[in-house]
């Protein structure tokens, strides 16, 4: 989810307005994903490197996560969405961690969509931890979509993306909608995935 800040700046708004618009985009995409055949959706909400941003912006983002979880958990449950938050929790406010645990518990039986929200997430960190603690990494990523025009991975799901198809879109995250997701999936279905084998063998 990249481009919130630039989306706001282009409209003469504070960056935080872009993050709020970004939260609306999350609602739209989460709603449309199951009917487009998406079973697991992982959203990069806050990277471990985002702590480097000004305190005010970080505080706003944390407040938005809090609010999103508080206001959406019941709707996610009603819509059969299971929510998991991936990333470190030891640097999050205890009240936010409690909210995360409560939302994960409430939505644990959801089977229509597995929504994974990456907060204080670093793929390198996750890989190191999985070696040290024998904890597991996530499922293979089929399609990685990056909004906002950048063409890099930025420490997101490095190991899981070993055979991911990459899709880059210049649109900023607050403008991303169901049609963009549909197009990205159509593009994905047109790719030939060989996983190192020859075409005929797949
Ligand atoms: C993505 O938007 C949201 C987060 C990383 C929290 P950005 O905040 O990166 O927006 P730009 O890249 O400055 O436009
Ligand atoms: Mg950015």
PDB file of N, CA and C in Angstrom, residues 57-97:
ATOM      1  N   UNK A  57       3.502  11.442  12.410  1.00  0.00           N
ATOM      2  CA  UNK A  57       2.945  10.565  11.377  1.00  0.00           C
ATOM      3  C   UNK A  57       2.800   9.134  11.909  1.00  0.00           C
ATOM      4  N   UNK A  58       3.812   8.693  12.661  1.00  0.00           N
ATOM      5  CA  UNK A  58       3.753   7.338  13.234  1.00  0.00           C
ATOM      6  C   UNK A  58       2.555   7.222  14.172  1.00  0.00           C
ATOM      7  N   UNK A  59       2.359   8.241  14.997  1.00  0.00           N
ATOM      8  CA  UNK A  59       1.239   8.228  15.950  1.00  0.00           C
ATOM      9  C   UNK A  59      -0.095   8.143  15.208  1.00  0.00           C
ATOM     10  N   UNK A  60      -0.222   8.920  14.141  1.00  0.00           N
ATOM     11  CA  UNK A  60      -1.452   8.879  13.349  1.00  0.00           C
ATOM     12  C   UNK A  60      -1.681   7.489  12.772  1.00  0.00           C
ATOM     13  N   UNK A  61      -0.628   6.894  12.236  1.00  0.00           N
ATOM     14  CA  UNK A  61      -0.770   5.558  11.641  1.00  0.00           C
ATOM     15  C   UNK A  61      -1.203   4.539  12.695  1.00  0.00           C
ATOM     16  N   UNK A  62      -0.594   4.600  13.869  1.00  0.00           N
ATOM     17  CA  UNK A  62      -0.944   3.665  14.940  1.00  0.00           C
ATOM     18  C   UNK A  62      -2.405   3.854  15.360  1.00  0.00           C
ATOM     19  N   UNK A  63      -2.811   5.136  15.422  1.00  0.00           N
ATOM     20  CA  UNK A  63      -4.205   5.428  15.774  1.00  0.00           C
ATOM     21  C   UNK A  63      -5.150   4.858  14.716  1.00  0.00           C
ATOM     22  N   UNK A  64      -4.741   4.958  13.450  1.00  0.00           N
ATOM     23  CA  UNK A  64      -5.573   4.422  12.364  1.00  0.00           C
ATOM     24  C   UNK A  64      -5.710   2.898  12.453  1.00  0.00           C
ATOM     25  N   UNK A  65      -4.622   2.207  12.780  1.00  0.00           N
ATOM     26  CA  UNK A  65      -4.710   0.739  12.933  1.00  0.00           C
ATOM     27  C   UNK A  65      -5.699   0.409  14.044  1.00  0.00           C
ATOM     28  N   UNK A  66      -5.538   1.148  15.136  1.00  0.00           N
ATOM     29  CA  UNK A  66      -6.398   0.941  16.289  1.00  0.00           C
ATOM     30  C   UNK A  66      -7.852   1.103  15.889  1.00  0.00           C
ATOM     31  N   UNK A  67      -8.117   2.190  15.200  1.00  0.00           N
ATOM     32  CA  UNK A  67      -9.482   2.515  14.806  1.00  0.00           C
ATOM     33  C   UNK A  67     -10.012   1.493  13.805  1.00  0.00           C
ATOM     34  N   UNK A  68      -9.149   1.106  12.856  1.00  0.00           N
ATOM     35  CA  UNK A  68      -9.566   0.125  11.846  1.00  0.00           C
ATOM     36  C   UNK A  68      -9.983  -1.182  12.529  1.00  0.00           C
ATOM     37  N   UNK A  69      -9.156  -1.642  13.466  1.00  0.00           N
ATOM     38  CA  UNK A  69      -9.455  -2.901  14.144  1.00  0.00           C
ATOM     39  C   UNK A  69     -10.744  -2.777  14.955  1.00  0.00           C
ATOM     40  N   UNK A  70     -10.893  -1.655  15.659  1.00  0.00           N
ATOM     41  CA  UNK A  70     -12.067  -1.460  16.504  1.00  0.00           C
ATOM     42  C   UNK A  70     -13.341  -1.404  15.662  1.00  0.00           C
ATOM     43  N   UNK A  71     -13.280  -0.694  14.536  1.00  0.00           N
ATOM     44  CA  UNK A  71     -14.509  -0.481  13.767  1.00  0.00           C
ATOM     45  C   UNK A  71     -14.779  -1.601  12.769  1.00  0.00           C
ATOM     46  N   UNK A  72     -13.758  -2.345  12.354  1.00  0.00           N
ATOM     47  CA  UNK A  72     -13.953  -3.333  11.282  1.00  0.00           C
ATOM     48  C   UNK A  72     -14.043  -4.778  11.754  1.00  0.00           C
ATOM     49  N   UNK A  73     -13.569  -5.060  12.974  1.00  0.00           N
ATOM     50  CA  UNK A  73     -13.479  -6.468  13.394  1.00  0.00           C
ATOM     51  C   UNK A  73     -14.806  -7.198  13.228  1.00  0.00           C
ATOM     52  N   UNK A  74     -15.898  -6.566  13.672  1.00  0.00           N
ATOM     53  CA  UNK A  74     -17.203  -7.237  13.595  1.00  0.00           C
ATOM     54  C   UNK A  74     -17.614  -7.463  12.140  1.00  0.00           C
ATOM     55  N   UNK A  75     -17.373  -6.465  11.294  1.00  0.00           N
ATOM     56  CA  UNK A  75     -17.720  -6.587   9.872  1.00  0.00           C
ATOM     57  C   UNK A  75     -16.876  -7.679   9.214  1.00  0.00           C
ATOM     58  N   UNK A  76     -15.601  -7.765   9.591  1.00  0.00           N
ATOM     59  CA  UNK A  76     -14.742  -8.818   9.038  1.00  0.00           C
ATOM     60  C   UNK A  76     -15.313 -10.178   9.424  1.00  0.00           C
ATOM     61  N   UNK A  77     -15.683 -10.304  10.694  1.00  0.00           N
ATOM     62  CA  UNK A  77     -16.259 -11.568  11.169  1.00  0.00           C
ATOM     63  C   UNK A  77     -17.523 -11.904  10.372  1.00  0.00           C
ATOM     64  N   UNK A  78     -18.415 -10.926  10.204  1.00  0.00           N
ATOM     65  CA  UNK A  78     -19.663 -11.143   9.460  1.00  0.00           C
ATOM     66  C   UNK A  78     -19.394 -11.578   8.026  1.00  0.00           C
ATOM     67  N   UNK A  79     -18.302 -11.080   7.455  1.00  0.00           N
ATOM     68  CA  UNK A  79     -18.009 -11.381   6.054  1.00  0.00           C
ATOM     69  C   UNK A  79     -17.084 -12.584   5.879  1.00  0.00           C
ATOM     70  N   UNK A  80     -16.853 -13.311   6.959  1.00  0.00           N
ATOM     71  CA  UNK A  80     -16.033 -14.523   6.861  1.00  0.00           C
ATOM     72  C   UNK A  80     -14.568 -14.253   6.614  1.00  0.00           C
ATOM     73  N   UNK A  81     -14.085 -13.112   7.077  1.00  0.00           N
ATOM     74  CA  UNK A  81     -12.668 -12.773   6.898  1.00  0.00           C
ATOM     75  C   UNK A  81     -11.904 -13.102   8.178  1.00  0.00           C
ATOM     76  N   UNK A  82     -10.870 -13.891   8.027  1.00  0.00           N
ATOM     77  CA  UNK A  82      -9.982 -14.155   9.164  1.00  0.00           C
ATOM     78  C   UNK A  82      -8.837 -13.167   9.117  1.00  0.00           C
ATOM     79  N   UNK A  83      -8.633 -12.458  10.211  1.00  0.00           N
ATOM     80  CA  UNK A  83      -7.566 -11.458  10.251  1.00  0.00           C
ATOM     81  C   UNK A  83      -6.364 -11.978  11.038  1.00  0.00           C
ATOM     82  N   UNK A  84      -5.181 -11.828  10.469  1.00  0.00           N
ATOM     83  CA  UNK A  84      -3.941 -12.073  11.214  1.00  0.00           C
ATOM     84  C   UNK A  84      -3.064 -10.849  11.053  1.00  0.00           C
ATOM     85  N   UNK A  85      -2.375 -10.482  12.098  1.00  0.00           N
ATOM     86  CA  UNK A  85      -1.404  -9.397  11.997  1.00  0.00           C
ATOM     87  C   UNK A  85      -0.022 -10.022  12.088  1.00  0.00           C
ATOM     88  N   UNK A  86       0.812  -9.745  11.076  1.00  0.00           N
ATOM     89  CA  UNK A  86       2.165 -10.288  11.085  1.00  0.00           C
ATOM     90  C   UNK A  86       3.152  -9.157  11.378  1.00  0.00           C
ATOM     91  N   UNK A  87       4.304  -9.515  11.910  1.00  0.00           N
ATOM     92  CA  UNK A  87       5.306  -8.522  12.275  1.00  0.00           C
ATOM     93  C   UNK A  87       5.578  -8.554  13.768  1.00  0.00           C
ATOM     94  N   UNK A  88       6.474  -7.701  14.196  1.00  0.00           N
ATOM     95  CA  UNK A  88       6.824  -7.629  15.618  1.00  0.00           C
ATOM     96  C   UNK A  88       5.710  -6.965  16.415  1.00  0.00           C
ATOM     97  N   UNK A  89       5.527  -7.446  17.637  1.00  0.00           N
ATOM     98  CA  UNK A  89       4.509  -6.817  18.483  1.00  0.00           C
ATOM     99  C   UNK A  89       5.110  -6.106  19.679  1.00  0.00           C
ATOM    100  N   UNK A  90       6.389  -6.386  19.949  1.00  0.00           N
ATOM    101  CA  UNK A  90       6.975  -5.861  21.195  1.00  0.00           C
ATOM    102  C   UNK A  90       7.193  -4.351  21.173  1.00  0.00           C
ATOM    103  N   UNK A  91       7.089  -3.739  19.990  1.00  0.00           N
ATOM    104  CA  UNK A  91       7.282  -2.286  19.946  1.00  0.00           C
ATOM    105  C   UNK A  91       5.957  -1.548  19.767  1.00  0.00           C
ATOM    106  N   UNK A  92       4.859  -2.301  19.718  1.00  0.00           N
ATOM    107  CA  UNK A  92       3.537  -1.676  19.581  1.00  0.00           C
ATOM    108  C   UNK A  92       2.987  -1.366  20.972  1.00  0.00           C
ATOM    109  N   UNK A  93       2.101  -0.382  21.046  1.00  0.00           N
ATOM    110  CA  UNK A  93       1.486  -0.042  22.331  1.00  0.00           C
ATOM    111  C   UNK A  93       0.686  -1.246  22.833  1.00  0.00           C
ATOM    112  N   UNK A  94       0.742  -1.534  24.130  1.00  0.00           N
ATOM    113  CA  UNK A  94       0.000  -2.677  24.675  1.00  0.00           C
ATOM    114  C   UNK A  94      -1.486  -2.632  24.317  1.00  0.00           C
ATOM    115  N   UNK A  95      -2.059  -1.450  24.285  1.00  0.00           N
ATOM    116  CA  UNK A  95      -3.498  -1.364  23.955  1.00  0.00           C
ATOM    117  C   UNK A  95      -3.745  -1.793  22.509  1.00  0.00           C
ATOM    118  N   UNK A  96      -2.805  -1.485  21.614  1.00  0.00           N
ATOM    119  CA  UNK A  96      -2.943  -1.904  20.221  1.00  0.00           C
ATOM    120  C   UNK A  96      -2.787  -3.424  20.109  1.00  0.00           C
ATOM    121  N   UNK A  97      -1.830  -3.961  20.874  1.00  0.00           N
ATOM    122  CA  UNK A  97      -1.627  -5.412  20.852  1.00  0.00           C
ATOM    123  C   UNK A  97      -2.889  -6.125  21.349  1.00  0.00           C
TER     124      UNK A  97
END
